[in-house]
Short mmCIF file of C-alpha atoms in Angstrom, two decimals:
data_model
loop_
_atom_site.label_atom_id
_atom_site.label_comp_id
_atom_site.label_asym_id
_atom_site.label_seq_id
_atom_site.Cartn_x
_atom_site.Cartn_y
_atom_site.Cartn_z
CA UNK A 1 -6.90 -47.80 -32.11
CA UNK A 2 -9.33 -48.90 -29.16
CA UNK A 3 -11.96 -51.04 -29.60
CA UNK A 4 -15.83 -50.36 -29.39
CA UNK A 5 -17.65 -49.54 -27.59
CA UNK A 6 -16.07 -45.37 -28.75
CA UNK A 7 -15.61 -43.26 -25.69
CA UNK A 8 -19.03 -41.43 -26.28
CA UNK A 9 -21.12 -45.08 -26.20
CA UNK A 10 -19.30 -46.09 -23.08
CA UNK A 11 -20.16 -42.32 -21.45
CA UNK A 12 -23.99 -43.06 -22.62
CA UNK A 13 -23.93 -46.42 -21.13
CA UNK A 14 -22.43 -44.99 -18.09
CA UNK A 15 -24.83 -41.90 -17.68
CA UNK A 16 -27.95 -44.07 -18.84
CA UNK A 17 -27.06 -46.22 -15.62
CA UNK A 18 -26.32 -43.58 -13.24
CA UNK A 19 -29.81 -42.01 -14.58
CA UNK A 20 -32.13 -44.75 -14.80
CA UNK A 21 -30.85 -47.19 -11.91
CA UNK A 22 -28.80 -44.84 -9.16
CA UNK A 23 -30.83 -41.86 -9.42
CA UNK A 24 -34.06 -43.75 -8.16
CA UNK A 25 -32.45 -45.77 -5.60
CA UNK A 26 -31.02 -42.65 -3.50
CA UNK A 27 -32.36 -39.52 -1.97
CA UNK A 28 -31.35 -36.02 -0.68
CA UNK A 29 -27.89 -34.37 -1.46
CA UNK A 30 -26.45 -37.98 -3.07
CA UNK A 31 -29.65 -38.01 -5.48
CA UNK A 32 -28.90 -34.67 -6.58
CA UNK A 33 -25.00 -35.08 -7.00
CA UNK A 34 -25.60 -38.74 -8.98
CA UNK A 35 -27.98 -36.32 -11.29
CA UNK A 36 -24.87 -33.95 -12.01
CA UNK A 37 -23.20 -36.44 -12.79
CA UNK A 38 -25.20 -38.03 -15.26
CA UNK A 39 -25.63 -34.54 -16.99
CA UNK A 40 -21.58 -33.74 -16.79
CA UNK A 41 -21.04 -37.42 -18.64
CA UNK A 42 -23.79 -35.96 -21.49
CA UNK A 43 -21.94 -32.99 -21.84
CA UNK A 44 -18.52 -34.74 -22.20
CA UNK A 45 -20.17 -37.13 -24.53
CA UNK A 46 -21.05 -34.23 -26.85
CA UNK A 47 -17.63 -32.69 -27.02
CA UNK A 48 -16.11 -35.53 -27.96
CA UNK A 49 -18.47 -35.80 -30.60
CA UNK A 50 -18.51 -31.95 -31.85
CA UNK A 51 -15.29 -30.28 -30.44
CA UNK A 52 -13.26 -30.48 -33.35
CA UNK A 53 -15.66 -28.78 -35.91
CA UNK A 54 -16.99 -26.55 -33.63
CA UNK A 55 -13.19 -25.06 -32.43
CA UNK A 56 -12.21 -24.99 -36.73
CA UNK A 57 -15.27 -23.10 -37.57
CA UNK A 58 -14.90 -20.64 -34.19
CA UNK A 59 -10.65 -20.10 -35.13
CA UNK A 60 -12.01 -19.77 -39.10
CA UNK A 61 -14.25 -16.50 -37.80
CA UNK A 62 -11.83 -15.12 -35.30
CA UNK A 63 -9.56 -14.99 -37.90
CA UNK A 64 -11.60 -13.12 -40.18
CA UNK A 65 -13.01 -10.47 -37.57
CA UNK A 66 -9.51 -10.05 -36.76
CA UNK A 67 -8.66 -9.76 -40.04
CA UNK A 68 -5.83 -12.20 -40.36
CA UNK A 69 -5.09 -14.80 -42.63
CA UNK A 70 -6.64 -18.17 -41.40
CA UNK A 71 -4.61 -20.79 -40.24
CA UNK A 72 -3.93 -24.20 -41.29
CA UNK A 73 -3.48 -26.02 -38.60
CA UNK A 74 -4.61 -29.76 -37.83
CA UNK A 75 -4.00 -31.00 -34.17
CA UNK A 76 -6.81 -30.17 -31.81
CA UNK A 77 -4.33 -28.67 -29.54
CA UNK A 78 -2.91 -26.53 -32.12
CA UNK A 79 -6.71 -25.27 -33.06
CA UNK A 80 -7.49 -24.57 -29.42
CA UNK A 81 -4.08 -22.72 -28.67
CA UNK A 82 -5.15 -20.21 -32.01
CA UNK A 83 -8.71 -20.10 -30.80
CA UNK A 84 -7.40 -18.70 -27.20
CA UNK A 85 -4.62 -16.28 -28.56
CA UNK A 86 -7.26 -14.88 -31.13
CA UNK A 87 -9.97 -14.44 -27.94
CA UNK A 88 -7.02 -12.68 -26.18
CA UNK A 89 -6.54 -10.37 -28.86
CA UNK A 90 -10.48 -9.78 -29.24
CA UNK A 91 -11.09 -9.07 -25.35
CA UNK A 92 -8.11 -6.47 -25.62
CA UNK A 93 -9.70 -4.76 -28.67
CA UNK A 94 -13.41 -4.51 -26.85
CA UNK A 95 -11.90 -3.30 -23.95
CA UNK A 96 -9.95 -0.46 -25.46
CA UNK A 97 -13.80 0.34 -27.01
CA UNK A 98 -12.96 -0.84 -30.67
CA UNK A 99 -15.99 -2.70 -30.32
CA UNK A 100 -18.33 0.25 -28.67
CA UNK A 101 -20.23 0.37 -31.37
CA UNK A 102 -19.77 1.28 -35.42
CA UNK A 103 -19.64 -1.30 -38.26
CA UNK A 104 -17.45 -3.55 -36.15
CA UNK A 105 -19.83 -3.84 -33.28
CA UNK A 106 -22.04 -5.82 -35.25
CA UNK A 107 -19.29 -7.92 -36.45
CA UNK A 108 -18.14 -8.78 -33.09
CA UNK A 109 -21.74 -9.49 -31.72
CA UNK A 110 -22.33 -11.81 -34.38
CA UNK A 111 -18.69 -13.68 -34.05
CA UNK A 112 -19.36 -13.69 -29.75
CA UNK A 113 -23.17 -14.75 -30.21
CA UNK A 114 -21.88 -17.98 -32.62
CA UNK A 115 -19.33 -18.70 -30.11
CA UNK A 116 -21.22 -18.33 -27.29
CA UNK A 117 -23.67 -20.88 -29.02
CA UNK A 118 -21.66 -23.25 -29.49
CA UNK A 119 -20.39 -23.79 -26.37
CA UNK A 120 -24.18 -24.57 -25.29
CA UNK A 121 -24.34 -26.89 -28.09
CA UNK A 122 -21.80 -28.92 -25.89
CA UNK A 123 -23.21 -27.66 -22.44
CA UNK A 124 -27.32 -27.73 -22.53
CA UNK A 125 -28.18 -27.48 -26.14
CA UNK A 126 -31.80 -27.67 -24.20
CA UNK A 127 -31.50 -23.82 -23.22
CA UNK A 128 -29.85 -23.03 -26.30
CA UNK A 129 -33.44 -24.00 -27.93
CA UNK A 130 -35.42 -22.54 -25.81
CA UNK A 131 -33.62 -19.17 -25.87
CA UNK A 132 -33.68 -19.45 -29.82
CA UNK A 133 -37.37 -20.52 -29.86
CA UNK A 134 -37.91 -17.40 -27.14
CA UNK A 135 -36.63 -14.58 -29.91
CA UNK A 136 -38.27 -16.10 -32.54
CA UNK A 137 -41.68 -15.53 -30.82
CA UNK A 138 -40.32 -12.25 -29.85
CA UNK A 139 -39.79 -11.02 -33.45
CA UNK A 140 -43.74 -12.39 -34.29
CA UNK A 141 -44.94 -10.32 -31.77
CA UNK B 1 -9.54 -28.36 7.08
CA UNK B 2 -9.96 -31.14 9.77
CA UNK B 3 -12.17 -33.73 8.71
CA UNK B 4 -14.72 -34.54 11.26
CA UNK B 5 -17.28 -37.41 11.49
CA UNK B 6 -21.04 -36.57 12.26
CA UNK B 7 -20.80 -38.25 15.14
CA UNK B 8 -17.83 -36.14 16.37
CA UNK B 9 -19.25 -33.24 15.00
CA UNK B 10 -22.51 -34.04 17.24
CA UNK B 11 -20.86 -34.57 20.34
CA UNK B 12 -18.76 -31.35 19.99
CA UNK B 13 -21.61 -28.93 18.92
CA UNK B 14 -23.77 -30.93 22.38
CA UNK B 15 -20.87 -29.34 24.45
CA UNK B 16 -21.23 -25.98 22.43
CA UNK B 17 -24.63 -25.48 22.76
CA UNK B 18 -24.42 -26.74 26.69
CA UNK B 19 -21.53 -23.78 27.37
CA UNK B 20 -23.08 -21.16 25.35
CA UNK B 21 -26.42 -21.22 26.64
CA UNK B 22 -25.76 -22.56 30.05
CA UNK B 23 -27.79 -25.78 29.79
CA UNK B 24 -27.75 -28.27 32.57
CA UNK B 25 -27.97 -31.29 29.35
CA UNK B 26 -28.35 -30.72 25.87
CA UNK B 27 -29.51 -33.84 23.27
CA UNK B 28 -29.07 -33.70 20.02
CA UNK B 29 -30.99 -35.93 16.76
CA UNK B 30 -31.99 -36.55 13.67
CA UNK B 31 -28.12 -34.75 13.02
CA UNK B 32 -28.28 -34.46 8.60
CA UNK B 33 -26.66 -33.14 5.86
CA UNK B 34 -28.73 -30.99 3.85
CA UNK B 35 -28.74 -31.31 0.38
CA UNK B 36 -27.94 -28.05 -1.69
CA UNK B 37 -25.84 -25.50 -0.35
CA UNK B 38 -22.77 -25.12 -3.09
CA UNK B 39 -21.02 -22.30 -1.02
CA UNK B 40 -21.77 -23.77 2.79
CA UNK B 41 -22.71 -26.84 4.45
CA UNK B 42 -25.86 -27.21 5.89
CA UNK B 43 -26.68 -29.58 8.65
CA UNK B 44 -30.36 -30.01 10.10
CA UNK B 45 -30.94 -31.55 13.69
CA UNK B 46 -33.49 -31.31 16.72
CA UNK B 47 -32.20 -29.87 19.80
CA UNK B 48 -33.42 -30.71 23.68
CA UNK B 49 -32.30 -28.65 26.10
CA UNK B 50 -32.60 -28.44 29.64
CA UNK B 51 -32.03 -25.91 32.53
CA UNK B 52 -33.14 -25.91 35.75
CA UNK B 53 -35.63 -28.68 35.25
CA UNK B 54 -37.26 -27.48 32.56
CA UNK B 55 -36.73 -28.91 29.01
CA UNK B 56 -37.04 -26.62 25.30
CA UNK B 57 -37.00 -27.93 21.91
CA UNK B 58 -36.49 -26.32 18.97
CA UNK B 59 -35.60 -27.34 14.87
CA UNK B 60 -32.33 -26.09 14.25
CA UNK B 61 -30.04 -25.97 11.65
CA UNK B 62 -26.34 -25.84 11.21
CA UNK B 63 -24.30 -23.45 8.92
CA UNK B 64 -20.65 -24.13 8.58
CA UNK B 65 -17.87 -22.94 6.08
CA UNK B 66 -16.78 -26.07 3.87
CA UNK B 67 -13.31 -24.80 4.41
CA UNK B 68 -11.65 -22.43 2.46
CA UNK B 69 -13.14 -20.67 -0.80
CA UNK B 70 -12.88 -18.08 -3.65
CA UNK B 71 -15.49 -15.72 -2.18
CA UNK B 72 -14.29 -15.60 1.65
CA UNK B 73 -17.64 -14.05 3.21
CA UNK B 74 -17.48 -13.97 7.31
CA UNK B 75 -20.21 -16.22 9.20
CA UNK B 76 -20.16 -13.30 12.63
CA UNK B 77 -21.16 -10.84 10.27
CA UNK B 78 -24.00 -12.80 8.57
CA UNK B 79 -25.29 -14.03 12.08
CA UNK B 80 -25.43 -10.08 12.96
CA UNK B 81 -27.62 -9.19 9.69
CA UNK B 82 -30.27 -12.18 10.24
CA UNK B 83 -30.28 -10.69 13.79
CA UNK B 84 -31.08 -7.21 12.70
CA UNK B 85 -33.81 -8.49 10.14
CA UNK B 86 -35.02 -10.26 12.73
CA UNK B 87 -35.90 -7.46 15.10
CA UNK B 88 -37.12 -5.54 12.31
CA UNK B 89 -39.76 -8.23 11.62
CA UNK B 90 -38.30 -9.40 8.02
CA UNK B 91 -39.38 -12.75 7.88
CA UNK B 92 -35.99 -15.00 8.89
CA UNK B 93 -35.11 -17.60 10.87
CA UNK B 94 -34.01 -16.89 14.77
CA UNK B 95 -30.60 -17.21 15.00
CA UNK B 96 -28.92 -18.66 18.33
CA UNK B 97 -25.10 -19.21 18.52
CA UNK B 98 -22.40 -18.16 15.93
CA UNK B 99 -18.12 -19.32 16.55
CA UNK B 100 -15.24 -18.04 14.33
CA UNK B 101 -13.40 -20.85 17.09
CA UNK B 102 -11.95 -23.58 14.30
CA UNK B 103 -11.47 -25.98 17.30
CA UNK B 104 -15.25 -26.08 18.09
CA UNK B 105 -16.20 -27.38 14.37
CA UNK B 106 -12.99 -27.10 12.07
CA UNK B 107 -14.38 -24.08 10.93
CA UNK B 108 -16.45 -20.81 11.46
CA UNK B 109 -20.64 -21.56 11.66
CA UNK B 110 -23.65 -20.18 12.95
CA UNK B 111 -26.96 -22.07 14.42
CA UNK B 112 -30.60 -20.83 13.29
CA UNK B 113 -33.95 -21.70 13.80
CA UNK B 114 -35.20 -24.32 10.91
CA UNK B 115 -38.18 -23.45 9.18
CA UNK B 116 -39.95 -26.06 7.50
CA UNK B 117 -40.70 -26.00 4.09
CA UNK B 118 -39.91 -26.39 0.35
CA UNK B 119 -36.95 -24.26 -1.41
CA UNK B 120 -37.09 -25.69 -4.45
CA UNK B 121 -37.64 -23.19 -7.07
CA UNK B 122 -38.59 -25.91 -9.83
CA UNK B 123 -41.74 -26.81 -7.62
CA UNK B 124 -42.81 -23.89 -6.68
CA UNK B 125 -42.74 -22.88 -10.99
CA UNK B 126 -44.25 -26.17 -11.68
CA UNK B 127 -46.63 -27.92 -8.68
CA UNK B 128 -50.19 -27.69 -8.16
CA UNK B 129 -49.90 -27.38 -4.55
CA UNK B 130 -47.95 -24.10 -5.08
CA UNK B 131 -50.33 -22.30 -7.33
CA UNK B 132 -51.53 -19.79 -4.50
CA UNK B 133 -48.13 -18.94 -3.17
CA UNK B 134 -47.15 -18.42 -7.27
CA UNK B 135 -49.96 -15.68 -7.11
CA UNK B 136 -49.17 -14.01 -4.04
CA UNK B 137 -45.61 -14.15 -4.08
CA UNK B 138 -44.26 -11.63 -6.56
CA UNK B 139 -45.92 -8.84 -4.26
CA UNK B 140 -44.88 -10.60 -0.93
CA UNK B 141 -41.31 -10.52 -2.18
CA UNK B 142 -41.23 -7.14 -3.14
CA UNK B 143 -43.31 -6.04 0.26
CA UNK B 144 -40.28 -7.79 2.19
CA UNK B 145 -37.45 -6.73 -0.04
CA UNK B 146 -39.05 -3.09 0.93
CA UNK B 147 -38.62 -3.66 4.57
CA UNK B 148 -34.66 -4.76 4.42
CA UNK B 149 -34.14 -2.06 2.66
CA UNK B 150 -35.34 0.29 5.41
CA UNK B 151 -33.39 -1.56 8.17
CA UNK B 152 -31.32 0.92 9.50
CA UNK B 153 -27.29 -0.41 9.84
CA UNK B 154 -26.16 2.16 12.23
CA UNK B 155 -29.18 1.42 14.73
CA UNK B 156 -28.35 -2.12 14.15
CA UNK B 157 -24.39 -1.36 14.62
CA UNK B 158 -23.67 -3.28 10.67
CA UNK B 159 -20.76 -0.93 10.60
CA UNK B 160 -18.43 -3.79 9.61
CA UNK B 161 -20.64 -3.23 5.88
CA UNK B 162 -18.17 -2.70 3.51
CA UNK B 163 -19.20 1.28 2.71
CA UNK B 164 -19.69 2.16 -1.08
CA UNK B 165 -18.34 5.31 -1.51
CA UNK B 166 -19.83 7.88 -3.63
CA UNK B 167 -21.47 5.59 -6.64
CA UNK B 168 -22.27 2.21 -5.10
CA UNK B 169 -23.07 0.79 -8.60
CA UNK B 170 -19.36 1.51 -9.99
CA UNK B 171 -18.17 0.16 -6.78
CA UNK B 172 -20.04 -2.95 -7.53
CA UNK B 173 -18.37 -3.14 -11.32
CA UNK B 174 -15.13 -2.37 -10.43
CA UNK B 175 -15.35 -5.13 -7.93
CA UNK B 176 -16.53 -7.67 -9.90
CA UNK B 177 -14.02 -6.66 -12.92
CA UNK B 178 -11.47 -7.34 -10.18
CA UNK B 179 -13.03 -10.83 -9.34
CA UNK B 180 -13.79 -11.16 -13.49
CA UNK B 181 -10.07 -10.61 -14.56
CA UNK B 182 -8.53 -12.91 -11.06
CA UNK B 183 -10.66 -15.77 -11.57
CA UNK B 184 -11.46 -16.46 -15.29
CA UNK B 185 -8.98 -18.61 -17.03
CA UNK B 186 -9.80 -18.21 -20.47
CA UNK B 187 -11.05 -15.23 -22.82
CA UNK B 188 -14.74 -14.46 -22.24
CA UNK B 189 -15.77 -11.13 -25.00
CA UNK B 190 -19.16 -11.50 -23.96
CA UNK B 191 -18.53 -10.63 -20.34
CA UNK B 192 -16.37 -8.04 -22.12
CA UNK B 193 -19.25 -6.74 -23.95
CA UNK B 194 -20.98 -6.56 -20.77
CA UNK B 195 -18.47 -4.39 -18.99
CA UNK B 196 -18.62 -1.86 -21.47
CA UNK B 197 -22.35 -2.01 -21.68
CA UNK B 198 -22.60 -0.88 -17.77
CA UNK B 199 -19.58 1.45 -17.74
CA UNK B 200 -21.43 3.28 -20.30
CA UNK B 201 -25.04 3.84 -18.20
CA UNK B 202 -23.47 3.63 -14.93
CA UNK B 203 -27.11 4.90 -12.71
CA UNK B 204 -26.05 7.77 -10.24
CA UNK B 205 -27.94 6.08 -7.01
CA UNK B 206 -30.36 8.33 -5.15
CA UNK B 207 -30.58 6.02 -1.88
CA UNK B 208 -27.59 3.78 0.16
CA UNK B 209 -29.63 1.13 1.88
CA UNK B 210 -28.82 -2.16 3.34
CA UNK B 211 -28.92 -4.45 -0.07
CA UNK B 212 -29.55 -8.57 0.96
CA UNK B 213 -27.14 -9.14 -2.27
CA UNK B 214 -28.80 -12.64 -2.81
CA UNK B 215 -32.21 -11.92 -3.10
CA UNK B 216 -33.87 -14.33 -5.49
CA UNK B 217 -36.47 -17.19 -5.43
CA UNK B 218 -33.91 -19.92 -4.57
CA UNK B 219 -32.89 -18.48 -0.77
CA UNK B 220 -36.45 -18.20 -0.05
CA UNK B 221 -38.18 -20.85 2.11
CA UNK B 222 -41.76 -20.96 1.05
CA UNK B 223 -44.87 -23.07 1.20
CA UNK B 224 -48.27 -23.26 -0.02
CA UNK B 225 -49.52 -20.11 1.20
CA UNK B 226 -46.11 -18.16 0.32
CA UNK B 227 -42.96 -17.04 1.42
CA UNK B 228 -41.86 -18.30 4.91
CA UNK B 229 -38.46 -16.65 5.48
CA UNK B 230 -35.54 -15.17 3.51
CA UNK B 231 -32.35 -17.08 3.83
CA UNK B 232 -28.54 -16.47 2.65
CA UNK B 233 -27.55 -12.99 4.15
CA UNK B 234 -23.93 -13.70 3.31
CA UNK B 235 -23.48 -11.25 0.44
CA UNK B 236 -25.34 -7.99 2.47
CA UNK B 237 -23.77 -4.88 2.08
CA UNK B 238 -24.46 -1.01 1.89
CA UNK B 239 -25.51 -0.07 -1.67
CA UNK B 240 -28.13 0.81 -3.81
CA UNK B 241 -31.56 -1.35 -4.09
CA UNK B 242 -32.04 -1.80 -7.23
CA UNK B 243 -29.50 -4.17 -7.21
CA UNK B 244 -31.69 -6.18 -5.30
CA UNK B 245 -34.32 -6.00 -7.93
CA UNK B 246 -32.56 -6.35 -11.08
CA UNK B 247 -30.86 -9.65 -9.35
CA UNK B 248 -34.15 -10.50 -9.00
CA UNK B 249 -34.93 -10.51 -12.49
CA UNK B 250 -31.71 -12.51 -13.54
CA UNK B 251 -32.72 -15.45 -15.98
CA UNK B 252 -31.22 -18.21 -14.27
CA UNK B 253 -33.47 -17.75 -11.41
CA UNK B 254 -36.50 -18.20 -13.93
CA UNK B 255 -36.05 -21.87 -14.53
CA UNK B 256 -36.71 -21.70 -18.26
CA UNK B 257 -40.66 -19.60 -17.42
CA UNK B 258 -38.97 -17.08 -19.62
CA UNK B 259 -42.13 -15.30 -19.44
CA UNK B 260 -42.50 -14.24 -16.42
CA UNK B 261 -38.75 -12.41 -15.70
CA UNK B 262 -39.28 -12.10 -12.23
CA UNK B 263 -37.83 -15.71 -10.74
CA UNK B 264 -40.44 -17.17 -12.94
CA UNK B 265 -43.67 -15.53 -10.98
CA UNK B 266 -44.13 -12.20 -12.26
CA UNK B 267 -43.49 -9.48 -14.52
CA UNK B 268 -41.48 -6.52 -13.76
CA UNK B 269 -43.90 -3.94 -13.93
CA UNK B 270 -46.07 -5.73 -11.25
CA UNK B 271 -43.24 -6.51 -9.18
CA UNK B 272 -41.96 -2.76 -9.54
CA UNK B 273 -45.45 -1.31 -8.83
CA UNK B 274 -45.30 -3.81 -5.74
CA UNK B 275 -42.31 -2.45 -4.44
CA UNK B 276 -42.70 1.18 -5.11
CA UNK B 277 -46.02 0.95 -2.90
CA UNK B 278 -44.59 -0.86 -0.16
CA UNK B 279 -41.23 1.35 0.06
CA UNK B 280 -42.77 4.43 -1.12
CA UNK B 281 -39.63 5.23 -3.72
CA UNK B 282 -39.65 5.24 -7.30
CA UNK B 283 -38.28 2.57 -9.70
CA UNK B 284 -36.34 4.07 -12.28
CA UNK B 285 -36.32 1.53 -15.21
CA UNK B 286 -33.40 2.16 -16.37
CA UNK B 287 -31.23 1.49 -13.19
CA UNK B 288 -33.05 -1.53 -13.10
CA UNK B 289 -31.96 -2.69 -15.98
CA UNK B 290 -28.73 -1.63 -15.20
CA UNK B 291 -29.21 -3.63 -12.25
CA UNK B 292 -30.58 -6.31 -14.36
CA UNK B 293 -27.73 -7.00 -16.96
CA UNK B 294 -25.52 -6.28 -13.78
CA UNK B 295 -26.94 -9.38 -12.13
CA UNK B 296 -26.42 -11.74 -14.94
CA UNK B 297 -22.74 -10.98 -15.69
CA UNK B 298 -22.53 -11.22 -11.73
CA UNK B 299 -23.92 -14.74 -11.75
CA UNK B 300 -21.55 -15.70 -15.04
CA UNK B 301 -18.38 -14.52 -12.48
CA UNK B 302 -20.24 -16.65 -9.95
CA UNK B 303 -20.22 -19.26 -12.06
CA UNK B 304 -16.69 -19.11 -12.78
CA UNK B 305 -15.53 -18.54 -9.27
CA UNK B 306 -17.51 -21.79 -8.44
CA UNK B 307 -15.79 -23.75 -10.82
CA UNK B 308 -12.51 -22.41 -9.70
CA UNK B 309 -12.86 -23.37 -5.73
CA UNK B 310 -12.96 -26.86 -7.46
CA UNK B 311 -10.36 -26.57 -10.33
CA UNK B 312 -8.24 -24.92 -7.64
CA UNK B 313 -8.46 -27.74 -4.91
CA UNK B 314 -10.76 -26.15 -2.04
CA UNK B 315 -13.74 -28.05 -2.18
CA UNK B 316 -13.44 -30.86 -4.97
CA UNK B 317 -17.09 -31.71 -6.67
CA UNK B 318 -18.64 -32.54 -9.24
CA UNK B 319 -21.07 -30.02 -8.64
CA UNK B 320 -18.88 -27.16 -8.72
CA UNK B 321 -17.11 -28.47 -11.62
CA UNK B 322 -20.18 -28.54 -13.45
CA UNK B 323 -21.18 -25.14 -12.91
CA UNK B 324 -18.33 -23.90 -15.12
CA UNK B 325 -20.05 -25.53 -17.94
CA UNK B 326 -22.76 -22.98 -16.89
CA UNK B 327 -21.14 -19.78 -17.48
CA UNK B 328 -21.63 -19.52 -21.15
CA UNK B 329 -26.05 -19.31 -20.12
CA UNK B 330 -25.37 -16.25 -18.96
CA UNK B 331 -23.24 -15.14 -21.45
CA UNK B 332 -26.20 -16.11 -24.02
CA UNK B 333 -28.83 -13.51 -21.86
CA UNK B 334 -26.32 -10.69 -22.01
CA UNK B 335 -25.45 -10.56 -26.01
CA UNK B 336 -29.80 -10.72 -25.72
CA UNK B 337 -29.79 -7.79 -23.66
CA UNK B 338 -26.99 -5.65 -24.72
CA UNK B 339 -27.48 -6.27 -28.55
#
C-alpha cells in the first residue's frame, strides 16, 4: 500500500503544473506538445478513477447481448480479457450481417452506443456532453 | 533514420538548393521547425540566392518524411500534383525542388513557396478578425474544390494515380477495411456497424476526377479576407468528388460548431449549391452522405493508424499516442448517423 498522495492526485498535480506554469512559458510546436500532455495525464487520471466499473458494467452487457451467462470474475485483467473475447465475438456476428437490422440491431446499437460512451467518459467527457446536449436539442426541434 | 542537427540540415539543403538551381551562393535563415504537422515535418526558412550578380529571395518552406510510417505516401508524387494545381490556377504554394536522395536530408522532401498566414481552424471558428473570411469561405472552398476537380491528370501526366477501377467508392472501402482490419488492435463494432452501413448504399459514381483526399479547413492557409492556398496534396488520387465533399463535412473538422457541418462555416446545402454552380454537376445527397459517414470512419482508421506509428516505434510522441484516445469521437458521430 503506497502512500498519498493516490496516483490520480499526483497526475493532477503533475498536469495542473504542466498547464498553468509550462504551457505559458513556451511557444510554437513545444507549447502545443506540453498541452497534450497535460490532457493525456487528465485522461489517465480518469481511468484510474473509473476503469474498473466502467469495464464490469460493459462485460455485464456483452454478456447479455450475447446471450451468455455473465461472468464472475474479479481481477481487472481477467474483466478486460472477457470484455475483448466478447467484442471479438460481437464484430464477427455484425460482420456476417446478424446485426443488419431486426430486433437485434437495436440491441447491438444500444450495447455499442454505451460502450462507445464510456470510453469518452475516460477520453473527453467534454465532447461526450456536447454531443448528448446536441441530440437533445435535436429531438425539441 | 539518421538524425541530423538543424545546423547540419542547413548547411546540406544550402548545397542542395546551390546544385539544383545553379546558384553562384545560396544563404539560408530564420531555419524553424513548424509546429503541427503529425504525418511530416515542416521546416520554415528564408532563402537568398544569387546568380550572376543578381540576388532573389523568397519564404520557403521545408517538407520532409519523419522517417518511416503506417501510411507510406511518396513526396515526388505530391510535388507533381501541387505543380499541376499550380498551372491550373488552384490557389497553392509554388513548389521548387523535390529529392527521394536519403543522403541529401535522411529522407525524401520537397521545398515550396511559404505563404503567410493563420491555419488554425480554432481561430478562424472563434476570432473577430476572421469574421469576413468565415462568411466568404464556405463558397470560396467549394469554388476551388470545383477547379481541382477539373484538373485534367493525363494533360498533367498524374499517371502514377493509383486508378479506381470501375466503382471508385468500393475501392475506397475495401481499402480502408484492409487498413481497418491491419492496424486496429482491439475490437471496434462501431466501425463494424459502419462497414455494413456503406456496403449497403455503395453510390455508383457518375464522374472519375482528380480527388485532393484531404480537403478540409485544417490544410487550408487562410487570412482575414479568406482562403490563401490549399495545402497537403499527399492523399490525391483518381476517384469520385464527393468524397471530397462529404470529408468536408466530417465532425472533427467542425471544432465542436456542430451547427454549421461544413468545417464549422457552413451548411451543406449552401456549400452544395456553391459547388454545383461553380462545377456545373449535380450533388446527389445521398452519395454525399455516403461520402460523409465514409469520411468519419476514415478519420477513426486515421486515428488508429496514428496511434500505431507510435505504439509501433516509428515516430515516438505523445501526440500520436494521444490520438488513439481519439478514435472512439468518431465512433460516437457514426452510431449518430447510421442509427
Amino acid at each position: 500500500m503506497q502512500d498519498r498522495p493516490t496516483s490520480v492526485e499526483l497526475l493532477e498535480a503533475a498536469a495542473d503544473f504542466v498547464e498553468s506554469e509550462l504551457v505559458p512559458a513556451i511557444q510554437g510546436a513545444r507549447q502545443f506538445q506540453a498541452r497534450v500532455v497535460a490532457n493525456v495525464m487528465r485522461v489517465v487520471a480518469r481511468e484510474i478513477k473509473l476503469e474498473d466499473p466502467l469495464v464490469r458494467n460493459e462485460v455485464k452487457a456483452l454478456a447479455h447481448l450475447l446471450g451468455h451467462d455473465s461472468p464472475h470474475l474479479h481481477s481487472l485483467d481477467d474483466l478486460r480479457a472477457a470484455d475483448v473475447k466478447m467484442g471479438e465475438e460481437l464484430t464477427a456476428r455484425i460482420r456476417a450481417g446478424e446485426a443488419d437490422d431486426g430486433d437485434w440491431r437495436q440491441n447491438v446499437l444500444a450495447v455499442v452506443r454505451r460502450s462507445v460512451e464510456d470510453k469518452l467518459r475516460i477520453a473527453n467527457p467534454r465532447y461526450l456532453e456536447n454531443d448528448i446536449a446536441i441530440r437533445n436539442s435535436r429531438e425539441e426541434d | 533514420m539518421e538524425k541530423i542537427e538543424p545546423d547540419e540540415m542547413v548547411s546540406r539543403l544550402t548545397a542542395f538548393i546551390r546544385g539544383e538551381g545553379h546558384f553562384d551562393s545560396v544563404t539560408i535563415e530564420n531555419f524553424r521547425k513548424m509546429p503541427g504537422g503529425a504525418s511530416r515535418e515542416i521546416w520554415s526558412f528564408d532563402c537568398a540566392m544569387d546568380r550572376g550578380g543578381e540576388t532573389s529571395r523568397r519564404a520557403m518552406v521545408l517538407r520532409r518524411d519523419p522517417g518511416a510510417h503506417n501510411i507510406s505516401t511518396n513526396r515526388r508524387h505530391e510535388f507533381m500534383v501541387i505543380r499541376a494545381a499550380f498551372e491550373e490556377r488552384v490557389p497553392v504554394p509554388e513548389v521548387f525542388w523535390v529529392s527521394e536522395d536519403p543522403a541529401v536530408l535522411g529522407s525524401a522532401f520537397f521545398i515550396m513557396e511559404r505563404i503567410e498566414g493563420e491555419t488554425l481552424a480554432r481561430r478562424l471558428l472563434r476570432d473577430d478578425t476572421y469574421a469576413r473570411a468565415r462568411e466568404v469561405m464556405p463558397t470560396q472552398l467549394a469554388e476551388i474544390l470545383a477547379k481541382i476537380h477539373r484538373i485534367d491528370p493525363v494533360k498533367h501526366k498524374l499517371d502514377f494515380l493509383a486508378e479506381p477501377g470501375d466503382n471508385a467508392a468500393l475501392t475506397e472501402v475495401k481499402r480502408y477495411e484492409e487498413n481497418f482490419r491491419r492496424l486496429a488492435l482491439e475490437p471496434h463494432p462501431a466501425f463494424e456497424l459502419a462497414f455494413r452501413w456503406l456496403l449497403k448504399r455503395v453510390p455508383k459514381t457518375p464522374r472519375k476526377t482528380l480527388v485532393h483526399g484531404d480537403y478540409r479547413i485544417g490544410n487550408v492557409i487562410f487570412g482575414p479576407e479568406g482562403v490563401r492556398t490549399i495545402l497537403d496534396w499527399e492523399l490525391a488520387h483518381l476517384g469520385d468528388p464527393m468524397e471530397d465533399v462529404g470529408w468536408m463535412c466530417v465532425r472533427a473538422w467542425r471544432f465542436g460548431n456542430d451547427q454549421k457541418p461544413v468545417g464549422g462555416l457552413g451548411t451543406r446545402g449552401d456549400f452544395f449549391r456553391a459547388y454545383e454552380k461553380a462545377s456545373g454537376t449535380n450533388v446527389d445527397p445521398e452519395s454525399a452522405r455516403f461520402w460523409e459517414v465514409f469520411g468519419n470512419l476514415r478519420w477513426g482508421i486515421i486515428t488508429i493508424s496514428q496511434a500505431r506509428t507510435h505504439i509501433d516505434g516509428f515516430v515516438k510522441s505523445v501526440e500520436l499516442a494521444s490520438i488513439g484516445r481519439r478514435t472512439a469521437e468518431t465512433e460516437l458521430e457514426l452510431l449518430n448517423l447510421i442509427e
